[in-house]
mmCIF file with all atom_site columns, C-alpha atoms and ligand atoms in Angstrom:
data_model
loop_
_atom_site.group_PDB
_atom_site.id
_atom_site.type_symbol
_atom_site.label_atom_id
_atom_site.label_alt_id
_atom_site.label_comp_id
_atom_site.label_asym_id
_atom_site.label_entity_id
_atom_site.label_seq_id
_atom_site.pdbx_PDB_ins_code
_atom_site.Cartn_x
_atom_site.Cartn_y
_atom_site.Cartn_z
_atom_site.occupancy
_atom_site.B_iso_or_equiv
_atom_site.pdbx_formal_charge
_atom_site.auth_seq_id
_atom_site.auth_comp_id
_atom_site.auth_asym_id
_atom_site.auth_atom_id
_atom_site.pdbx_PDB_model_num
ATOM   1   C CA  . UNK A 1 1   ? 61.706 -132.272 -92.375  1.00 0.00 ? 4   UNK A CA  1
ATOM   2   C CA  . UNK A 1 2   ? 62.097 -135.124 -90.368  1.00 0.00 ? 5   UNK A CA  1
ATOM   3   C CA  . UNK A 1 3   ? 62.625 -134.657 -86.321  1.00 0.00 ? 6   UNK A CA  1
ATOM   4   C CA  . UNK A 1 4   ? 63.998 -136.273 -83.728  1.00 0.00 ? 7   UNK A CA  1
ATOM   5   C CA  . UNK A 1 5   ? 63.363 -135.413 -80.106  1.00 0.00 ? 8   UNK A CA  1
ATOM   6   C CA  . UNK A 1 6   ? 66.764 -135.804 -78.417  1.00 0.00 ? 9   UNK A CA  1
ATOM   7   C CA  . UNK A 1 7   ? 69.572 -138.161 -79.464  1.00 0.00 ? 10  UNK A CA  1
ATOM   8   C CA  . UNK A 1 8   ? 67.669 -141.121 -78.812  1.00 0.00 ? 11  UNK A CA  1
ATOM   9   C CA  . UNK A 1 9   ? 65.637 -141.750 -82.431  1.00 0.00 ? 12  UNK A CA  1
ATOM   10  C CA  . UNK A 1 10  ? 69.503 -140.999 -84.247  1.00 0.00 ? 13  UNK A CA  1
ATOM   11  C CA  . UNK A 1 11  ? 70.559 -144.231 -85.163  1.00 0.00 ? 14  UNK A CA  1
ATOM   12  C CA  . UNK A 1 12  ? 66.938 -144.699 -86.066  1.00 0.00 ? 15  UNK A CA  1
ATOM   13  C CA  . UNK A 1 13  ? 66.687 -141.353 -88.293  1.00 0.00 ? 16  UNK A CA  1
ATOM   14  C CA  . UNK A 1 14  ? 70.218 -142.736 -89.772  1.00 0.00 ? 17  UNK A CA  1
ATOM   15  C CA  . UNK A 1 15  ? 68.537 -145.743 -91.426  1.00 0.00 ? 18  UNK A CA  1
ATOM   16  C CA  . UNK A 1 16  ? 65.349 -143.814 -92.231  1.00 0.00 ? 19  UNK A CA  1
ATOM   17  C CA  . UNK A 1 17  ? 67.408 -141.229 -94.515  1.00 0.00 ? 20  UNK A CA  1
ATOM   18  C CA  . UNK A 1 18  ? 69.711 -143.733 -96.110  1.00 0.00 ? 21  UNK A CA  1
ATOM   19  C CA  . UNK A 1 19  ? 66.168 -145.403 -97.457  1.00 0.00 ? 22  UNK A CA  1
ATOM   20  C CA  . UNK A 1 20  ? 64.538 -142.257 -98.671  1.00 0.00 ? 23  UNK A CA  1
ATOM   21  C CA  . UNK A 1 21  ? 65.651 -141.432 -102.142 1.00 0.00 ? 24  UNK A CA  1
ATOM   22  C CA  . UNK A 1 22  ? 64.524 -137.698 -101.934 1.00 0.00 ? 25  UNK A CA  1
ATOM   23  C CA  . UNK A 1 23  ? 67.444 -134.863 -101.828 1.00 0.00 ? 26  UNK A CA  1
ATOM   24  C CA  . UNK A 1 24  ? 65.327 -132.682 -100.686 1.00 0.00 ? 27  UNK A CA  1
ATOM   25  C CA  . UNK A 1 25  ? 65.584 -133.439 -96.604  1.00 0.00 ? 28  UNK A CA  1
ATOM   26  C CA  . UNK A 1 26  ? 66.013 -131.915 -93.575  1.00 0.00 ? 29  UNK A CA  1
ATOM   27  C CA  . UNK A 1 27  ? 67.334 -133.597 -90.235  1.00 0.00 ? 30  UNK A CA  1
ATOM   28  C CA  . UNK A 1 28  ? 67.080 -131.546 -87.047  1.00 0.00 ? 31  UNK A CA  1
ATOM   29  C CA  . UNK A 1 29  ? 66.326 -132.203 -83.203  1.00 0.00 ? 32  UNK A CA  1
ATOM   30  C CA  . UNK A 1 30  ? 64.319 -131.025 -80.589  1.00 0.00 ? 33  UNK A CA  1
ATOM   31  C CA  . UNK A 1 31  ? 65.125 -131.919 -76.767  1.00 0.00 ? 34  UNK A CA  1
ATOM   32  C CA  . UNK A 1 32  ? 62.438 -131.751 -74.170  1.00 0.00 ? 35  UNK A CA  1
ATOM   33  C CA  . UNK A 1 33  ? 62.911 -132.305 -70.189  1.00 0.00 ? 36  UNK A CA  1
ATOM   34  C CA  . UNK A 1 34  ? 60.552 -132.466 -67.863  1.00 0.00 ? 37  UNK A CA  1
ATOM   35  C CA  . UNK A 1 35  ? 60.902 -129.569 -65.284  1.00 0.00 ? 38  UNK A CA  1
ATOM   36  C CA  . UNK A 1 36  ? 58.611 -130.965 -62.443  1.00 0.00 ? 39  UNK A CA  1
ATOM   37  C CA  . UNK A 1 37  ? 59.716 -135.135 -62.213  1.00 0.00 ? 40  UNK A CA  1
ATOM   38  C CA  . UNK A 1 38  ? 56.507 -137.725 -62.669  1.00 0.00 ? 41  UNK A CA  1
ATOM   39  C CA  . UNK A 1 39  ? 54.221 -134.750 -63.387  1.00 0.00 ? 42  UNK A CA  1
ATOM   40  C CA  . UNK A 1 40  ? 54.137 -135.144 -67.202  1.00 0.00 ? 43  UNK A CA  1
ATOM   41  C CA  . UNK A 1 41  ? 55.086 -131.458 -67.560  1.00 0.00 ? 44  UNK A CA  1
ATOM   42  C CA  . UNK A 1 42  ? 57.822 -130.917 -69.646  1.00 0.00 ? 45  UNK A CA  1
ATOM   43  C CA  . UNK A 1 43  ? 59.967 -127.640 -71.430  1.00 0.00 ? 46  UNK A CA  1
ATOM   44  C CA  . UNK A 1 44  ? 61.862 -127.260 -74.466  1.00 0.00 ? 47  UNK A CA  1
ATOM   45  C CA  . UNK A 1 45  ? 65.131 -127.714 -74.013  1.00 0.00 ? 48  UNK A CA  1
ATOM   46  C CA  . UNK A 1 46  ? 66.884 -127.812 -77.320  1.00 0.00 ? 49  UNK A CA  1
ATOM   47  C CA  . UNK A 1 47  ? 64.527 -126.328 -80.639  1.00 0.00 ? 50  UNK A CA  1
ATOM   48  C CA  . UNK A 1 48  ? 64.805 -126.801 -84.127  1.00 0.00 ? 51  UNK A CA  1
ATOM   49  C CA  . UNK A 1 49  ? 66.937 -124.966 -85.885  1.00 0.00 ? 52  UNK A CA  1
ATOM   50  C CA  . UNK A 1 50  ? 64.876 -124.579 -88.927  1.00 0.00 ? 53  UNK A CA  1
ATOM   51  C CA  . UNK A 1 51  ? 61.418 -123.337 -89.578  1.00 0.00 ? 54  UNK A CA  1
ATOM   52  C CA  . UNK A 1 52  ? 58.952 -126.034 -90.329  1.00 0.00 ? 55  UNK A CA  1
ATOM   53  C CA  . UNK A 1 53  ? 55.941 -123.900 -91.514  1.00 0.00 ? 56  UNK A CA  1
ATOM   54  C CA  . UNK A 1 54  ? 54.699 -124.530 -94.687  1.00 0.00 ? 57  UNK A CA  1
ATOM   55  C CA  . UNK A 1 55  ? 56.709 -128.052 -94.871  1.00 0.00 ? 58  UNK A CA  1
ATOM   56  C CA  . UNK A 1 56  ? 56.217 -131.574 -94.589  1.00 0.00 ? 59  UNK A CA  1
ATOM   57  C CA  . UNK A 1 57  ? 57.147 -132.539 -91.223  1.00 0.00 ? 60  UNK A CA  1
ATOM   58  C CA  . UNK A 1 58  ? 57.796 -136.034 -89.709  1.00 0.00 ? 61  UNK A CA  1
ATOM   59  C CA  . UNK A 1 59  ? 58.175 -136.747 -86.018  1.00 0.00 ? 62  UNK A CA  1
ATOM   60  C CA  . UNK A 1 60  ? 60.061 -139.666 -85.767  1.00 0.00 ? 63  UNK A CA  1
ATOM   61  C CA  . UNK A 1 61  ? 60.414 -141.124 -82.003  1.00 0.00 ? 64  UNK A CA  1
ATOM   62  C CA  . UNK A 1 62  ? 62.532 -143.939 -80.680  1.00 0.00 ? 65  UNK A CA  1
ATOM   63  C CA  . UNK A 1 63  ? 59.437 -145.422 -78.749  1.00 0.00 ? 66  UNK A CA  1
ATOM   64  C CA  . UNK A 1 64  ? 56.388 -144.397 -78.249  1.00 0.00 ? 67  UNK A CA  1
ATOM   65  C CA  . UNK A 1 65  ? 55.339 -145.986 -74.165  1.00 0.00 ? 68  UNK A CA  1
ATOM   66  C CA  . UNK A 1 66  ? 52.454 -143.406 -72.443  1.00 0.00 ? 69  UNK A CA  1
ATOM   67  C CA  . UNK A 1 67  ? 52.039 -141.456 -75.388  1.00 0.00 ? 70  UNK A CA  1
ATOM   68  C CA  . UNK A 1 68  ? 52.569 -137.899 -73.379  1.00 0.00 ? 71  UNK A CA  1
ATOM   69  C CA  . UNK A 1 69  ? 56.152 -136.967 -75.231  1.00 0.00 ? 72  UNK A CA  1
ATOM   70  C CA  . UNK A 1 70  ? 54.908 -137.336 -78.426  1.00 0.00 ? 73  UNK A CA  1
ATOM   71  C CA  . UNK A 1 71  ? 51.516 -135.198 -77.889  1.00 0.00 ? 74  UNK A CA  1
ATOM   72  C CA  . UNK A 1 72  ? 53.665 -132.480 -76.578  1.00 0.00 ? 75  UNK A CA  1
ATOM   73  C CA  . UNK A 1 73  ? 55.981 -132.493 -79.720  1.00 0.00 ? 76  UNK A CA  1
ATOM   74  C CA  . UNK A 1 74  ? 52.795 -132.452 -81.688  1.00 0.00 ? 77  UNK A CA  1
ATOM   75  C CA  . UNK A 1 75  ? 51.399 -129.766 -79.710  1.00 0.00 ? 78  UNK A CA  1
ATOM   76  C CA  . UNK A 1 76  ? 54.880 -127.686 -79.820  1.00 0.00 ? 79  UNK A CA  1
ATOM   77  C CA  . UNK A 1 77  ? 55.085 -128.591 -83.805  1.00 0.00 ? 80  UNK A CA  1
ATOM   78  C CA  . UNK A 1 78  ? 51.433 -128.095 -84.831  1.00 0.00 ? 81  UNK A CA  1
ATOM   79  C CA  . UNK A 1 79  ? 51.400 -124.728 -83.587  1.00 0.00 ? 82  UNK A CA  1
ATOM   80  C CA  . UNK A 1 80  ? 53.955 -123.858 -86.186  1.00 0.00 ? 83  UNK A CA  1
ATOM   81  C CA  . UNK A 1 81  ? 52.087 -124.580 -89.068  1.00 0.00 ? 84  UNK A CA  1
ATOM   82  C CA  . UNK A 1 82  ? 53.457 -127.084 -91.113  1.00 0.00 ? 85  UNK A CA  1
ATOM   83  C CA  . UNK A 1 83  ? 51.491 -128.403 -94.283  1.00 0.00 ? 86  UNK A CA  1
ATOM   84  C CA  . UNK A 1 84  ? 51.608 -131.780 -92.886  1.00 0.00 ? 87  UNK A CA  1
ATOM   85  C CA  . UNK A 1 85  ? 52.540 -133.631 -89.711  1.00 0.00 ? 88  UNK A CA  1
ATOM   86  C CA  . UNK A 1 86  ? 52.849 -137.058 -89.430  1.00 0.00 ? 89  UNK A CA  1
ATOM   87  C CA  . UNK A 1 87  ? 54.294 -139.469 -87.105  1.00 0.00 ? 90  UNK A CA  1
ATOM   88  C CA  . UNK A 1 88  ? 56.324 -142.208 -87.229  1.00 0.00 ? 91  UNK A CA  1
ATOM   89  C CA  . UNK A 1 89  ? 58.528 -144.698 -84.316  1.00 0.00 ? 92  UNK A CA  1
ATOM   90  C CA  . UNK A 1 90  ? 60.682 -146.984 -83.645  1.00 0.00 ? 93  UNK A CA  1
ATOM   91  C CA  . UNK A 1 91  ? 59.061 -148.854 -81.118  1.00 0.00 ? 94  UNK A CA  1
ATOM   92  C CA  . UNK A 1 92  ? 55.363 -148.803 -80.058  1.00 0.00 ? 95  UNK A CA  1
ATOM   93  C CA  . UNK A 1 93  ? 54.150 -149.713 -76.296  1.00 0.00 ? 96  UNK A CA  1
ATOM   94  C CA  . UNK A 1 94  ? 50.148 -149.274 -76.807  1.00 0.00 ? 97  UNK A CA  1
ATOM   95  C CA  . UNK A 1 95  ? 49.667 -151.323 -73.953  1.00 0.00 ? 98  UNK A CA  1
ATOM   96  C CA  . UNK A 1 96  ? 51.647 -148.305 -71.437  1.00 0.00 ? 99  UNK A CA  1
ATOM   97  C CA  . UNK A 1 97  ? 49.456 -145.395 -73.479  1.00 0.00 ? 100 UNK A CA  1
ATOM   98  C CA  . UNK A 1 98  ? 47.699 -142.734 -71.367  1.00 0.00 ? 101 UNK A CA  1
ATOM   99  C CA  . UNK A 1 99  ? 47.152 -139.902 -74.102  1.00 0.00 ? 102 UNK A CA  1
ATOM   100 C CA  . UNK A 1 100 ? 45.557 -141.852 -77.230  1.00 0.00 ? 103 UNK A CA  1
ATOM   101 C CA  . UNK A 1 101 ? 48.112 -141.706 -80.443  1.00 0.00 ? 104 UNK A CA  1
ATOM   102 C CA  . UNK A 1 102 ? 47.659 -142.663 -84.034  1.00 0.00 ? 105 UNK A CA  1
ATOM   103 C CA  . UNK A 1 103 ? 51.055 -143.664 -85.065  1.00 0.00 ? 106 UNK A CA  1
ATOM   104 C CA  . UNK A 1 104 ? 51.034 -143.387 -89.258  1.00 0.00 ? 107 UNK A CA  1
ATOM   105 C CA  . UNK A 1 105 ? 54.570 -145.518 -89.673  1.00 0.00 ? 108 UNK A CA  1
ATOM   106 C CA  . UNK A 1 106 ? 55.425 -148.044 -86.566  1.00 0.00 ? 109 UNK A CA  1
ATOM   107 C CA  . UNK A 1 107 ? 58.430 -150.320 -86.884  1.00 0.00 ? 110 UNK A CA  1
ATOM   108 C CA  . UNK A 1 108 ? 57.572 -152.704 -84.366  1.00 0.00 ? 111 UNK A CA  1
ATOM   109 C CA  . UNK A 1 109 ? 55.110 -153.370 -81.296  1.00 0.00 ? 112 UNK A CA  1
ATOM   110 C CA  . UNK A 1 110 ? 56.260 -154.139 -77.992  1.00 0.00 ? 113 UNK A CA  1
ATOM   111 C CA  . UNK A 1 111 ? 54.653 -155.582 -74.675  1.00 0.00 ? 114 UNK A CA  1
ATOM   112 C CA  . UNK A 1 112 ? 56.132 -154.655 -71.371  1.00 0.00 ? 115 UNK A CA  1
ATOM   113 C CA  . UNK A 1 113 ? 59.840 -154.827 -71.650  1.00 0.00 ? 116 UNK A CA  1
ATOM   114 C CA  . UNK A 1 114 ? 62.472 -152.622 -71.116  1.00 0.00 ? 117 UNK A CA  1
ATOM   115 C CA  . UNK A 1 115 ? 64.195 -152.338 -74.103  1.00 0.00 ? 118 UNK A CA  1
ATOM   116 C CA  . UNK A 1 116 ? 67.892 -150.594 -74.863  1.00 0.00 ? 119 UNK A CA  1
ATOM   117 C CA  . UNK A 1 117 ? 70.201 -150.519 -77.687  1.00 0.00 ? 120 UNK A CA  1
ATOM   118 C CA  . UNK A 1 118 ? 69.312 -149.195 -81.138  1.00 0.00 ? 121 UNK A CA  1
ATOM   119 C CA  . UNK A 1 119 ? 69.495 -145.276 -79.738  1.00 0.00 ? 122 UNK A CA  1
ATOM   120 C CA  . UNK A 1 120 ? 67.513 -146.680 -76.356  1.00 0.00 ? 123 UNK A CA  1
ATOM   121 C CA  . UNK A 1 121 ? 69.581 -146.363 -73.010  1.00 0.00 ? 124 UNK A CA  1
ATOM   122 C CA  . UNK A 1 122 ? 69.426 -146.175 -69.517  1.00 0.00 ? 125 UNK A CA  1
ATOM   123 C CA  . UNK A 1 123 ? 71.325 -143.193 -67.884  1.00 0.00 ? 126 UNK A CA  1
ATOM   124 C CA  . UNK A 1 124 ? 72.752 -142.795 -71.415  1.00 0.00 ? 127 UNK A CA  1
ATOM   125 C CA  . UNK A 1 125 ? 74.872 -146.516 -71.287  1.00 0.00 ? 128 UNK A CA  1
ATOM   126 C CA  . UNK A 1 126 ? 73.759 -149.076 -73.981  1.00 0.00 ? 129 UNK A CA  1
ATOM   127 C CA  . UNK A 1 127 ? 72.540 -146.863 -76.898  1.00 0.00 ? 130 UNK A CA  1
ATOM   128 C CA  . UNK A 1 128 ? 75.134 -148.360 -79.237  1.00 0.00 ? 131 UNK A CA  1
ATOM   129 C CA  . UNK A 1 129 ? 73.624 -152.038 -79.360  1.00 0.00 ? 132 UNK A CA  1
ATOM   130 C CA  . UNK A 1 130 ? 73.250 -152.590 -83.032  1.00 0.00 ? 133 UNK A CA  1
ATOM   131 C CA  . UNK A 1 131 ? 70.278 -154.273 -81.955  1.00 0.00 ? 134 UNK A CA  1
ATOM   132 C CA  . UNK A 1 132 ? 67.144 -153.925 -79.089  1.00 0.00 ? 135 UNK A CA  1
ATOM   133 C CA  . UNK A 1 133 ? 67.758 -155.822 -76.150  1.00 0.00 ? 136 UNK A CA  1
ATOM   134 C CA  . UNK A 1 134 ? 64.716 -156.386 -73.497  1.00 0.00 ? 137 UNK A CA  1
ATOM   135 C CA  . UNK A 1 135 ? 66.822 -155.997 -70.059  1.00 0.00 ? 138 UNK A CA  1
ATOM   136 C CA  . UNK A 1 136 ? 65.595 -155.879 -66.605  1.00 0.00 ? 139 UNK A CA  1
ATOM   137 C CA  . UNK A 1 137 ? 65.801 -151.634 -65.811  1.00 0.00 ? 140 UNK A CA  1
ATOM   138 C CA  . UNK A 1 138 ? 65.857 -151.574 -62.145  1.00 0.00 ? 141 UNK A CA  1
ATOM   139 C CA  . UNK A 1 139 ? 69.019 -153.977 -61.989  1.00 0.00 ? 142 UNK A CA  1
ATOM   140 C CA  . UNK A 1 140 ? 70.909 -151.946 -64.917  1.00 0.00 ? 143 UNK A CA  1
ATOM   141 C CA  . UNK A 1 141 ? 70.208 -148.803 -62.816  1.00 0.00 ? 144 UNK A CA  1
ATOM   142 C CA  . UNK A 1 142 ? 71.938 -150.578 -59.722  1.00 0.00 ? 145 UNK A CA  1
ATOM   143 C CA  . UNK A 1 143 ? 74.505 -151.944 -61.682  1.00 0.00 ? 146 UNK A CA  1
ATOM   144 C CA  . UNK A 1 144 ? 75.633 -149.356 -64.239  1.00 0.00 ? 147 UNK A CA  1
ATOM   145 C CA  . UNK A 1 145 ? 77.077 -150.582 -67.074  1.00 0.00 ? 148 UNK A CA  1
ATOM   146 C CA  . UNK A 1 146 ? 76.481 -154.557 -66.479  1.00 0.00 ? 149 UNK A CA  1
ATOM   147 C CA  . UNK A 1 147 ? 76.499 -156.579 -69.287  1.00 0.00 ? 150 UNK A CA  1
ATOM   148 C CA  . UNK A 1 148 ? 72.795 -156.901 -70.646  1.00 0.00 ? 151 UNK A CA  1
ATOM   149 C CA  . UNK A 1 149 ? 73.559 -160.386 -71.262  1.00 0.00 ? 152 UNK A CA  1
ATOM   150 C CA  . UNK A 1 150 ? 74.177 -161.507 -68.442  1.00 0.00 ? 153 UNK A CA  1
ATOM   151 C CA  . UNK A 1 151 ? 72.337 -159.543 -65.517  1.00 0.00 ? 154 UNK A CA  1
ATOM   152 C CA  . UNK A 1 152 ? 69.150 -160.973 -64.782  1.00 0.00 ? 155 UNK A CA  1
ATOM   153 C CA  . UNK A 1 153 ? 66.796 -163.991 -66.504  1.00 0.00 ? 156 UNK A CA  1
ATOM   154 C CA  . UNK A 1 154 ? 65.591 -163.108 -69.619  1.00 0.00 ? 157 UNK A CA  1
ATOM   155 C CA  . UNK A 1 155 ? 67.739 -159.979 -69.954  1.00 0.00 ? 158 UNK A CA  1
ATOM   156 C CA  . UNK A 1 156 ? 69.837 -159.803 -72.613  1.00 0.00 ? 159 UNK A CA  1
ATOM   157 C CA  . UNK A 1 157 ? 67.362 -161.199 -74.953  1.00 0.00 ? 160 UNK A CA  1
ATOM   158 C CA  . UNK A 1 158 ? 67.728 -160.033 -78.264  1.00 0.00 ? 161 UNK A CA  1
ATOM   159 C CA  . UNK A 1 159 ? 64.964 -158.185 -79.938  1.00 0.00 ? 162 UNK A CA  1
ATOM   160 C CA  . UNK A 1 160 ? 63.916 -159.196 -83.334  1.00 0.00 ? 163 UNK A CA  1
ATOM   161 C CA  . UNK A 1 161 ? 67.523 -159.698 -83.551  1.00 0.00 ? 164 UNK A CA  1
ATOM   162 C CA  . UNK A 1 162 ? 68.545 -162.262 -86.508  1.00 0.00 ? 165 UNK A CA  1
ATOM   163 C CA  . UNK A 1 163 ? 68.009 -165.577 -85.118  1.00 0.00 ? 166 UNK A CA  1
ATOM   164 C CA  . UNK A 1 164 ? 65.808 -164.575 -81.999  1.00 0.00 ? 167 UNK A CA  1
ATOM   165 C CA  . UNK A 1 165 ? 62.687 -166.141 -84.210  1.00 0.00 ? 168 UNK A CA  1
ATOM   166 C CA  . UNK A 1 166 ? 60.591 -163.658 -82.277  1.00 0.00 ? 169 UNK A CA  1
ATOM   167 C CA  . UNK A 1 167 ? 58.799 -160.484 -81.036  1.00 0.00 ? 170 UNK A CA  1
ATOM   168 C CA  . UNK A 1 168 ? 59.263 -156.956 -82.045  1.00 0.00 ? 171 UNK A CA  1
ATOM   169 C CA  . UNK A 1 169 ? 63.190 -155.316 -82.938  1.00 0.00 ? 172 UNK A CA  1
ATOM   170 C CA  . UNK A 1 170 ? 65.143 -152.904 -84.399  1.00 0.00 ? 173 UNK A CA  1
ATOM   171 C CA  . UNK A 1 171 ? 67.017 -154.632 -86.931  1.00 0.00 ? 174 UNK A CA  1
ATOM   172 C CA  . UNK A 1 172 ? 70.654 -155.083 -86.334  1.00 0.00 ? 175 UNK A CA  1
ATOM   173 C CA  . UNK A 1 173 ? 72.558 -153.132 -89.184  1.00 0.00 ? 176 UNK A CA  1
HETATM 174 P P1  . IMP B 2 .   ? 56.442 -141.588 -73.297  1.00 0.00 ? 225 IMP B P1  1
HETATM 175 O O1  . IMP B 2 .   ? 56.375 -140.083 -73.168  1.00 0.00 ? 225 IMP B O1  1
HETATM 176 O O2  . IMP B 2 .   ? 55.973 -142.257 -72.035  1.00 0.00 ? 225 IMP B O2  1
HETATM 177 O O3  . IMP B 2 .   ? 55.743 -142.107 -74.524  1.00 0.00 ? 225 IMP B O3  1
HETATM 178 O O4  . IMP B 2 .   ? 57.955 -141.973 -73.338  1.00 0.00 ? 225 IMP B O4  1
HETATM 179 C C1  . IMP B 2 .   ? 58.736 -141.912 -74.460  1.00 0.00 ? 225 IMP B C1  1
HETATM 180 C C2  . IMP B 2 .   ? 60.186 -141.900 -74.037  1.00 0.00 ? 225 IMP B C2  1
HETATM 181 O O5  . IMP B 2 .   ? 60.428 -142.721 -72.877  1.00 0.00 ? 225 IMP B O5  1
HETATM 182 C C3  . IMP B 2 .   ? 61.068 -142.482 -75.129  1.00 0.00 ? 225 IMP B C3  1
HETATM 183 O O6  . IMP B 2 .   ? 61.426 -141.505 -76.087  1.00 0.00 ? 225 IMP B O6  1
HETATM 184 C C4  . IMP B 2 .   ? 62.244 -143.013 -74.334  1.00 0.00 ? 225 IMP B C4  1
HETATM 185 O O7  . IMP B 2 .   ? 63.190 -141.983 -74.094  1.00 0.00 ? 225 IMP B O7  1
HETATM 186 C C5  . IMP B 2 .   ? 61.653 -143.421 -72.999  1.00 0.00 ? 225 IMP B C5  1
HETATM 187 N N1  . IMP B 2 .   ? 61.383 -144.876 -72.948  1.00 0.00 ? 225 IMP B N1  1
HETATM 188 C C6  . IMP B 2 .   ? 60.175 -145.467 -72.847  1.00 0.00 ? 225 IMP B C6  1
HETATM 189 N N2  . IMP B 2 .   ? 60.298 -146.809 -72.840  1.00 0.00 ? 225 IMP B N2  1
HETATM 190 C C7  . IMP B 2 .   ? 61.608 -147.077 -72.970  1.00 0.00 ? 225 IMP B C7  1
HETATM 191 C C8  . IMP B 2 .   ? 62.369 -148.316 -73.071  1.00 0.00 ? 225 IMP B C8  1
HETATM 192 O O8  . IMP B 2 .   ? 61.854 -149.452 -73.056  1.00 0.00 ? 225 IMP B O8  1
HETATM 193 N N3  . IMP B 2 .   ? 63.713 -148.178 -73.193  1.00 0.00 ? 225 IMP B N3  1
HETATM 194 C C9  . IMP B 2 .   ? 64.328 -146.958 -73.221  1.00 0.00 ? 225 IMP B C9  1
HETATM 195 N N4  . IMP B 2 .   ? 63.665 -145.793 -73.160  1.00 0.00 ? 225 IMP B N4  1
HETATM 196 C C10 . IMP B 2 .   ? 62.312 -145.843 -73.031  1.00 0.00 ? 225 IMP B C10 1
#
C-alpha cells in the first residue's frame, strides 16, 4: 500500500507506481488538518479507504520540513498494524526538523527554500510545475498567482531542473 497524505505527494506517487513493476499495489490518501493553527495539533480529515493491517505500507510525503506531519501519519498508521511501515519523500528539509525522522527512501535534500511545483503549492496555485521551483512565499501569498519567474530575485529558480547544474529537484517529466 503506498499513501499519500493529501493531494500534494500525487504527481509524486504517479512516477513512483509507473517504476514499480509489482501488480500487486494499492494507492490511497489520507488528509490531515490542523484544528488549532501553529499548535502542531492536527485531525484526520480524509482516511484510507482500505485496511492496511497485515500489509506492507509506504508513506510517501511530498516534503518532509519539521517532521510533525509525518510522525502523526506514523502514529495514525502504526496503530493499525501493518507488517511493515516505511517511509519515503519527495523532498527532505532536515535542517527545519523538530520531531527526529529516519526517512528510508529520500529523493532529494533541500536547504531553506520555498519550493512549489511538482504537487507543492501555495494556497493550492503552482502544483502543476513539471518541475520544483524555489520562490519567495510571502510575495506569492501577496500576489496570488504571479509568475514564479519573475516575482522576486532568485525566485523562479529551477530545482534540479535539466540544465539548473544544481541543488536538490523533482525531475521534470
Ligand atoms: P511538516 O509537518 O512541517 O514536515 O510539513 C510538511 C508539509 O508542509 C508538506 O507536506 C507540505 O504540505 C508543507 N510544506 C513544507 N515545506 C514546503 C515547501 O517548501 N513548499 C510547499 N509546501 C511545503
Amino acid at each position: 500500500v503506498s499513501c499519500g497524505w493529501r493531494n500534494g505527494p500525487a504527481m509524486f506517487i504517479g512516477v513512483l507506481r509507473r517504476a514499480i513493476e509489482d501488480d500487486d499495489v494499492t494507492i490511497d490518501f489520507i488528509s490531515i488538518s490542523r484544528f488549532v493553527p501553529d499548535s502542531g495539533r492536527v485531525k484526520i480529515k480524509h482516511d484510507l479507504e482500505c485496511d492496511i493491517g497485515g500489509r506492507d505500507v509506504v508513506l510517501v510525503e511530498d516534503i518532509v520540513d519539521t517532521g510533525l506531519t509525518l510522525a502523526y501519519l506514523l502514529g495514525q498508521l502504526s496503530a493499525r498494524n501493518p507488517r511493515r511501515l516505511s517511509t519515503c519523500t519527495m523532498l527532505d528539509r532536515p535542517q527545519r526538523r523538530i520531531v527526529p525522522q529516519e526517512i528510508d527512501y529520500r529523493g532529494f535534500e533541500l536547504g531553506t527554500e520555498y519550493v512549489l511545483g511538482y504537487g507543492l503549492h501555495v494556497r493550492d496555485l503552482y502544483r502543476n510545475l513539471p518541475y520544483g521551483v524555489a520562490a519567495d512565499r510571502d510575495t506569492l501569498v501577496s500576489r496570488p498567482g504571479a509568475d514564479v519567474g519573475r516575482v522576486s530575485p532568485g525566485a523562479g529558480r529551477a530545482v534540479g531542473a535539466p540544465g539548473s547544474g544544481e541543488g536538490p529537484g523533482c525531475g521534470g517529466s
